[in-house]
Amino acid sequence: MGIEQAANEKGRQSARGLRKSAAKDERKVEAQKGSDLAKGADRFEERSKSSDGKSAGEKQGLSREKQGT
């Protein structure tokens, strides 16, 4: 839920706190990793890889061109 969509002030404060906490965690992980985390579609692809390093599309034999990316 977005901050502006919260029903009351307590909800908006909670949403702001969650957003700040997530940003802090992301900066911490990026610092440990030594580079920025992927964003958008690249982030989805990075997170969707299984332990063998292949994404679902790669396992099905789909190339990036066929996937539309």
Coordinates of C-alpha atoms in Angstrom, one line a residue:
M1 CA 0.0 0.0 0.0
G2 CA 1.3 3.4 -0.9
I3 CA 1.8 6.1 1.7
E4 CA -1.0 8.3 0.3
Q5 CA -3.4 5.3 0.2
A6 CA -3.2 4.7 3.9
A7 CA -6.6 5.2 5.7
N8 CA -5.2 7.3 8.6
E9 CA -2.2 9.1 9.8
K10 CA -0.9 6.1 11.8
G11 CA -1.0 4.0 8.6
R12 CA 0.9 6.7 6.7
Q13 CA 3.5 6.8 9.4
S14 CA 3.8 3.1 9.3
A15 CA 4.2 3.1 5.5
R16 CA 6.9 5.8 5.7
G17 CA 8.8 3.8 8.3
L18 CA 8.6 0.6 6.1
R19 CA 9.8 2.5 3.1
K20 CA 12.8 4.0 5.0
S21 CA 13.6 0.6 6.5
A22 CA 13.5 -1.1 3.1
A23 CA 15.8 1.7 1.6
K24 CA 18.2 1.3 4.5
D25 CA 18.4 -2.5 4.0
E26 CA 18.9 -2.1 0.3
R27 CA 21.8 0.3 0.9
K28 CA 23.3 -2.1 3.4
V29 CA 23.1 -5.0 0.9
E30 CA 24.5 -2.9 -1.9
A31 CA 27.4 -1.9 0.3
Q32 CA 28.1 -5.6 1.2
K33 CA 27.8 -6.6 -2.4
G34 CA 30.0 -3.8 -3.7
S35 CA 27.6 -2.8 -6.4
D36 CA 24.0 -1.6 -6.8
L37 CA 21.2 -4.1 -6.9
A38 CA 19.4 -4.5 -10.2
K39 CA 16.2 -2.5 -10.6
G40 CA 12.9 -3.2 -12.5
A41 CA 12.8 -6.1 -15.0
D42 CA 16.5 -6.9 -14.4
R43 CA 15.8 -7.2 -10.7
F44 CA 12.9 -9.6 -11.3
E45 CA 15.2 -11.7 -13.6
E46 CA 18.0 -11.7 -11.0
R47 CA 15.6 -12.8 -8.2
S48 CA 13.9 -15.5 -10.4
K49 CA 17.1 -17.5 -10.9
S50 CA 17.2 -20.8 -9.1
S51 CA 20.2 -22.3 -7.3
D52 CA 21.5 -23.7 -10.6
G53 CA 21.8 -20.1 -11.9
K54 CA 19.2 -20.5 -14.6
S55 CA 15.9 -18.5 -14.8
A56 CA 12.6 -20.1 -15.7
G57 CA 12.9 -18.8 -19.2
E58 CA 16.4 -20.3 -19.7
K59 CA 15.2 -23.7 -18.5
Q60 CA 12.3 -23.6 -21.0
G61 CA 14.7 -22.7 -23.8
L62 CA 13.4 -19.1 -24.2
S63 CA 15.9 -16.5 -25.3
R64 CA 15.7 -12.9 -24.1
E65 CA 14.5 -11.8 -27.6
K66 CA 11.6 -14.2 -27.4
Q67 CA 10.7 -13.0 -23.9
G68 CA 10.4 -9.5 -25.2
T69 CA 13.3 -8.0 -23.2

